[in-house]
CSV table of C-alpha atoms in Angstrom, one decimal:
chain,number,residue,atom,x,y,z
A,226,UNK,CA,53.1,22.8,-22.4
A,227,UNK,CA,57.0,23.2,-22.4
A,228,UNK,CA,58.3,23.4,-19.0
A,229,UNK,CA,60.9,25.5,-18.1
A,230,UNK,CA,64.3,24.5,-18.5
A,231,UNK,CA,67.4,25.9,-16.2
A,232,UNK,CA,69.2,28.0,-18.9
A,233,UNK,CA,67.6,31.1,-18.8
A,234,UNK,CA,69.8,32.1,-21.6
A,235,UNK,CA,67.6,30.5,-23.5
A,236,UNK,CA,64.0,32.1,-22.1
A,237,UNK,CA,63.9,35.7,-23.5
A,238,UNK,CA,60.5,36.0,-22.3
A,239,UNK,CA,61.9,35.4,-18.4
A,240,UNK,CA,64.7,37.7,-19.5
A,241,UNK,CA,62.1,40.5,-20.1
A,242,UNK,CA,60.8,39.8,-16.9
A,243,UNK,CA,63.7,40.3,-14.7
A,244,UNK,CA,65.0,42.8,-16.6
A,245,UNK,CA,61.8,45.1,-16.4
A,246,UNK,CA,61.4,44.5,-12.5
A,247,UNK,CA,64.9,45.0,-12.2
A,248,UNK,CA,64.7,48.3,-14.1
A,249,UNK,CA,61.9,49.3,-12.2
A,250,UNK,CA,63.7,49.1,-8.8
A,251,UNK,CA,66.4,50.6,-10.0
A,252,UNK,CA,64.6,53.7,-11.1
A,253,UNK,CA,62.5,53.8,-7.6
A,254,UNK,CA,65.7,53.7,-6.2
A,255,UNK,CA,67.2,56.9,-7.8
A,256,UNK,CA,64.4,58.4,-7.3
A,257,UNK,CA,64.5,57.9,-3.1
A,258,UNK,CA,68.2,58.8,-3.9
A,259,UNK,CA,67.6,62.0,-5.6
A,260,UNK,CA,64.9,63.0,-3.4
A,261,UNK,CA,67.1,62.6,-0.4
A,262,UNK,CA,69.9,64.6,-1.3
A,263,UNK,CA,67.7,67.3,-2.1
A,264,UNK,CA,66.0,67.3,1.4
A,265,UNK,CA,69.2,66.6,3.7
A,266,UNK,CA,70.6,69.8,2.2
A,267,UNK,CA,67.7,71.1,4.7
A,268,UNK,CA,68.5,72.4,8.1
A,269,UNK,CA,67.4,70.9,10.2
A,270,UNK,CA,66.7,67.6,8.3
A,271,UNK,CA,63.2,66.9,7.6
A,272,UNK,CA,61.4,63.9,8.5
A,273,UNK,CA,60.4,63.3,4.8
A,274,UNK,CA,64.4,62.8,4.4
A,275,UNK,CA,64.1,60.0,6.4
A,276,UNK,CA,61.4,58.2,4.4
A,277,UNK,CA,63.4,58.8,1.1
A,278,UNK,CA,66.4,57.4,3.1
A,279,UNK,CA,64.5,54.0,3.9
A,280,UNK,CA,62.6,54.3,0.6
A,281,UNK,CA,66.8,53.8,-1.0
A,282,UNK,CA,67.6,51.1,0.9
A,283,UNK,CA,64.6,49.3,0.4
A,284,UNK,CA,64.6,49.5,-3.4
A,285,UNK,CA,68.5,48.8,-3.4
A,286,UNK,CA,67.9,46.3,-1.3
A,287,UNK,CA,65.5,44.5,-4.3
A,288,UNK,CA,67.7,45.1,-7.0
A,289,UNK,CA,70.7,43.5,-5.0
A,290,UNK,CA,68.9,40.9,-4.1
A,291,UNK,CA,67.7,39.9,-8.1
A,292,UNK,CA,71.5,40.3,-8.4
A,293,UNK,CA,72.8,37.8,-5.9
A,294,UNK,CA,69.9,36.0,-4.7
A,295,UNK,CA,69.2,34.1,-1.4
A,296,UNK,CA,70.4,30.5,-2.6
A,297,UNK,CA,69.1,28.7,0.5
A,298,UNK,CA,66.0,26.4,0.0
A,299,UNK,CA,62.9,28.1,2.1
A,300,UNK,CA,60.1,26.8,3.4
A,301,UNK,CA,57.3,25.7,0.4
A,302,UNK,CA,60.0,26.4,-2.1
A,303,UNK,CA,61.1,23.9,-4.6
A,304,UNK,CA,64.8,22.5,-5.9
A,305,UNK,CA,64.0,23.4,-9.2
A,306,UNK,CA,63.2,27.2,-8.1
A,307,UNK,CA,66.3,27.3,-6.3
A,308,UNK,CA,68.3,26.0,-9.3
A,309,UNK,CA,66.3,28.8,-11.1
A,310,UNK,CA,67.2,31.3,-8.9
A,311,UNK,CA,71.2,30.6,-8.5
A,312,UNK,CA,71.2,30.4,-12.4
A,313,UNK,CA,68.8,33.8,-12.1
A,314,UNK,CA,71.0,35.5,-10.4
A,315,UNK,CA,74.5,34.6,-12.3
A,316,UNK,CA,72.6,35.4,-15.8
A,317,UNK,CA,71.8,39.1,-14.8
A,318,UNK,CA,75.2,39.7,-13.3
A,319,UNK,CA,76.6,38.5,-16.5
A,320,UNK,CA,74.4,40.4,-18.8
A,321,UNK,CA,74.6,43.3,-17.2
A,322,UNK,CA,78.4,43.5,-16.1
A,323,UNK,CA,78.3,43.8,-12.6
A,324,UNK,CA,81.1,43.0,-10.6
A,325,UNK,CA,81.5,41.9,-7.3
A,326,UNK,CA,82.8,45.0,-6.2
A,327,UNK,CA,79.5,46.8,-7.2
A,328,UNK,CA,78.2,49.4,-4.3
A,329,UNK,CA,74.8,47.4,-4.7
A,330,UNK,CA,76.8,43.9,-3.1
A,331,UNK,CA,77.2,45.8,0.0
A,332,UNK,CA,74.7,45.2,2.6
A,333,UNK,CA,76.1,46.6,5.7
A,334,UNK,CA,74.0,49.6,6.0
A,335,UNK,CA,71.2,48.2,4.7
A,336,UNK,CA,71.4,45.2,7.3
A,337,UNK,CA,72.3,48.0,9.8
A,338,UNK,CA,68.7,49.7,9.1
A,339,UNK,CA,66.6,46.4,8.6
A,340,UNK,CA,67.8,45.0,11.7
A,341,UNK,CA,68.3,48.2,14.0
A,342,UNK,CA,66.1,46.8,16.6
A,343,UNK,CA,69.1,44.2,17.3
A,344,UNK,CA,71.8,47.4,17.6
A,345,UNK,CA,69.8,48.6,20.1
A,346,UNK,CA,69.4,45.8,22.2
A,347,UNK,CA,73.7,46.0,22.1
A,348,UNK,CA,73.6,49.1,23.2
A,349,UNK,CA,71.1,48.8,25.7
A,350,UNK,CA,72.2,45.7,27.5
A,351,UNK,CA,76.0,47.1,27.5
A,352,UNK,CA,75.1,50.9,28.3
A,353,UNK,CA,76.6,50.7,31.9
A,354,UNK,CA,74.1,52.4,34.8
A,355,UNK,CA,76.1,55.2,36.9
A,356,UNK,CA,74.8,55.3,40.3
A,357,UNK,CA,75.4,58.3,43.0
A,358,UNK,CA,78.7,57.1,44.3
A,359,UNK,CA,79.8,56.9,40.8
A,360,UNK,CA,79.4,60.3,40.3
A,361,UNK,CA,80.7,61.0,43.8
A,362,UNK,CA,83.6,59.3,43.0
A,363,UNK,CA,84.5,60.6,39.3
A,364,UNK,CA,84.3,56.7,38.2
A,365,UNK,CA,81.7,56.8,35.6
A,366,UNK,CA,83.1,55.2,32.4
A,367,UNK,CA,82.6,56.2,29.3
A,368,UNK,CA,79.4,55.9,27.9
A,369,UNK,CA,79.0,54.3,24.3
A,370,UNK,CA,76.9,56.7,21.7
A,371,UNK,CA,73.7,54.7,20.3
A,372,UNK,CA,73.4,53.4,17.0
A,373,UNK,CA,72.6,55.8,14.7
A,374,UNK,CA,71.4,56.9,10.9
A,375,UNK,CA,72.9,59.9,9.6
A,376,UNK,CA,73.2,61.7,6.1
A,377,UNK,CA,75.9,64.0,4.6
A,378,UNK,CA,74.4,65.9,2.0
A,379,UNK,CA,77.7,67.4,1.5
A,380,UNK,CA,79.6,64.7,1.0
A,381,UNK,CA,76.6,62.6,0.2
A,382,UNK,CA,76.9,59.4,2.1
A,383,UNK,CA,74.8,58.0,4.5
A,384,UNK,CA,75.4,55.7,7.4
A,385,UNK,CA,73.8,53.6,10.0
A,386,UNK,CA,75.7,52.4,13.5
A,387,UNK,CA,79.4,53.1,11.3
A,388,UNK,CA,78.7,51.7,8.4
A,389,UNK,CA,78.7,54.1,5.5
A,390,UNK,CA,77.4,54.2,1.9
A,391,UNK,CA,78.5,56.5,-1.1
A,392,UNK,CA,75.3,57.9,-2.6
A,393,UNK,CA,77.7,58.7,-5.6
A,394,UNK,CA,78.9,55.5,-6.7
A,395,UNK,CA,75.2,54.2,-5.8
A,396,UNK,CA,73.5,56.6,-8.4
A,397,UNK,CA,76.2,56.0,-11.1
A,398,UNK,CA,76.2,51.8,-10.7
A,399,UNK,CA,72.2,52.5,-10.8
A,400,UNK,CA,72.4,54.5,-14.1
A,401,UNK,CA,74.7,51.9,-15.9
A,402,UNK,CA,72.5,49.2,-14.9
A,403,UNK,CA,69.4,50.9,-16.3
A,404,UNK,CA,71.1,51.9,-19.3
A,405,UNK,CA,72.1,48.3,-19.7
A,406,UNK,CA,68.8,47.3,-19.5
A,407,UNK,CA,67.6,49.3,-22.1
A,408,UNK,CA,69.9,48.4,-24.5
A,409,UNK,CA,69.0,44.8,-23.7
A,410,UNK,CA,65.3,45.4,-24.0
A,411,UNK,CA,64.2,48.2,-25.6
A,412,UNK,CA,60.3,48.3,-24.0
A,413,UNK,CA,62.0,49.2,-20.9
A,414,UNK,CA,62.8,52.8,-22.5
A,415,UNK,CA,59.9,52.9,-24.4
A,416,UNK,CA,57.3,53.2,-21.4
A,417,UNK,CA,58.2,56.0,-19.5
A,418,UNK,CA,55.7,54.1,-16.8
A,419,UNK,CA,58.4,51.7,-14.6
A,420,UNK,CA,55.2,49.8,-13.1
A,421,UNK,CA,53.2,49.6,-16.6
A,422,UNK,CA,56.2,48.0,-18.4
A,423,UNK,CA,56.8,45.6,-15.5
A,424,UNK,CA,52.9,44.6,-15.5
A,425,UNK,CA,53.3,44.1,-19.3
A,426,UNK,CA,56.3,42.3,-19.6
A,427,UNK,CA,54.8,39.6,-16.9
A,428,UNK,CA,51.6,39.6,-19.0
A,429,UNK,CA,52.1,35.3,-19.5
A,430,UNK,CA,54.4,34.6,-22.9
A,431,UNK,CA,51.6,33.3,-25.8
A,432,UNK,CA,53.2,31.4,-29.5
A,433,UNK,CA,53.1,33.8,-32.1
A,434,UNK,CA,51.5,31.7,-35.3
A,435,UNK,CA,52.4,32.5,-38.6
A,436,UNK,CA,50.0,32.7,-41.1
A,437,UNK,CA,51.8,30.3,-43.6
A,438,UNK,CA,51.7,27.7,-40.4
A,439,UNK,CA,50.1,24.2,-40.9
A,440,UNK,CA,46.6,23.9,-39.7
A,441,UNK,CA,47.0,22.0,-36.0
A,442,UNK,CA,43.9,20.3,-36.8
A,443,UNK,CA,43.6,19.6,-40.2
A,444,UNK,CA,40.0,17.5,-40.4
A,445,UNK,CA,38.8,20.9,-38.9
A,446,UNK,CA,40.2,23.5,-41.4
A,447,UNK,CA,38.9,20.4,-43.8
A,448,UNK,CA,35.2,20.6,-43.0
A,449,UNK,CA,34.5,24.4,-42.4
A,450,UNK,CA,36.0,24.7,-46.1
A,451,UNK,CA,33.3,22.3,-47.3
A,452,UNK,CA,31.0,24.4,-45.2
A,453,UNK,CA,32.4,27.7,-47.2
A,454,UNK,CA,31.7,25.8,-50.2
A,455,UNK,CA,28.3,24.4,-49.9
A,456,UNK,CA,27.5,28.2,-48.3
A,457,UNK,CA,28.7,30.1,-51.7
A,458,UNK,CA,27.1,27.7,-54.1
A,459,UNK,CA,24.3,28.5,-56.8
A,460,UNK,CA,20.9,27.3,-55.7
A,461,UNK,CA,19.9,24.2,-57.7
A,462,UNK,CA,17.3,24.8,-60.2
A,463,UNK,CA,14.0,24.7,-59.5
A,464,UNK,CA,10.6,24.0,-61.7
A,465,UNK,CA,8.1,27.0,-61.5
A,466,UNK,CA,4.8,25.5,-59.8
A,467,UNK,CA,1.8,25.3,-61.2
A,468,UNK,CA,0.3,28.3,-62.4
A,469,UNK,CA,3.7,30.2,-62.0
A,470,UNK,CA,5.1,32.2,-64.8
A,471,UNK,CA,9.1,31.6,-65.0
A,472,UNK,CA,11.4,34.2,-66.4
């Protein structure tokens, strides 16, 4: 068994794998994209908006994340799987030009919506509590508006607590990655099926033998042709018995 090494470069098999899964999210990710648009031109908003709208930042979300990894060493993880991952991560960028400027490196609103449990507690534990001599008074401060998600299907952005997203450059840096991809590895556009062609291309890698290769095991080969032979040979000849008439 060959272990791997830390040059991906030089693993097309593990290229084919990240490349699939990465097309895959990518696609998922239009797809939420798309779909939300579509629905925020609704008024009011349906609630199915707001699925697509996690449903993008969850797929983006994955396909930044194969882009610029986590490099810190978890818990049960291994040095040579960080290495792996660091040198992951620097490959794809590379092979699929993307720049650090890239809509998918910005994690604002997606942080914003993973940890929107943490915005509220801000707003909560700061919201000042007006009591009746407040109002009597005419002293009540101004109060802070809660953190929010919103869409602009006009302008087609979304945002969550102030931080704001172009679906635009999203959909076109998601296009040129998947067309990228493609070009790199050709399966990808064959199957129109994003989750068959990842399940494939992680099938595990097996040596393709030629048929002019050296028998492994020659003594083997060696025997079952002496097999073949004694198999295909005439009968020896044999004296008719007593009382038997030979032709």
């Amino acid at each position: 068994m060959t272990p791997a090494g830390d040059d991906i470069s030089q693993d097309p098999w593990a290229q084919r794998v990240y490349l699939t899964l990465l097309a895959r999210d990518a696609r998922y990710a239009l797809a939420a994209l798309e779909a939300l648009v579509d629905l925020a031109r609704s008024a009011p908003v349906p609630p199915a908006a707001w699925i697509c709208f996690e449903d993008l930042l969850s797929f983006t979300g994955k396909v930044s994340r194969m882009l610029w990894p986590v490099e810190k060493k978890g818990k049960g993880q291994t040095d040579e799987g960080v290495r792996w991952r660091r040198a992951r991560g620097a490959y794809l960028r590379d092979a699929l030009a993307v720049e650090d400027e890239s809509p998918l490196a910005a994690r604002e609103v997606r942080n914003g919506s993973e940890h929107f449990d943490e915005r509220l507690d801000e707003w909560i534990v700061h919201l000042p509590r007006p009591t009746l001599e407040d109002l009597q008074d005419g002293a009540i401060t101004e109060i802070p508006a809660p953190p929010m998600r919103l869409v602009d299907a006009q302008a087609e952005t979304i945002a969550v607590d102030g931080a704001t997203l172009d679906l635009k450059l999203m959909a076109e840096e998601l296009h040129r990655i998947l067309a990228r991809i493609e070009a790199l590895e050709p399966s990808v556009a064959a199957l129109p099926n994003p989750e068959l062609a990842a399940t494939l291309a992680s099938l595990p890698p097996v040596p393709v033998i030629p048929f002019d290769a050296p028998a492994q095991k020659p003594d083997n080969i060696e025997a079952w042709l002496d097999e073949q032979k004694r198999t295909d040979s005439p009968p020896p000849d044999r004296h008719p018995e007593p009382g038997e008439t030979q032709e």
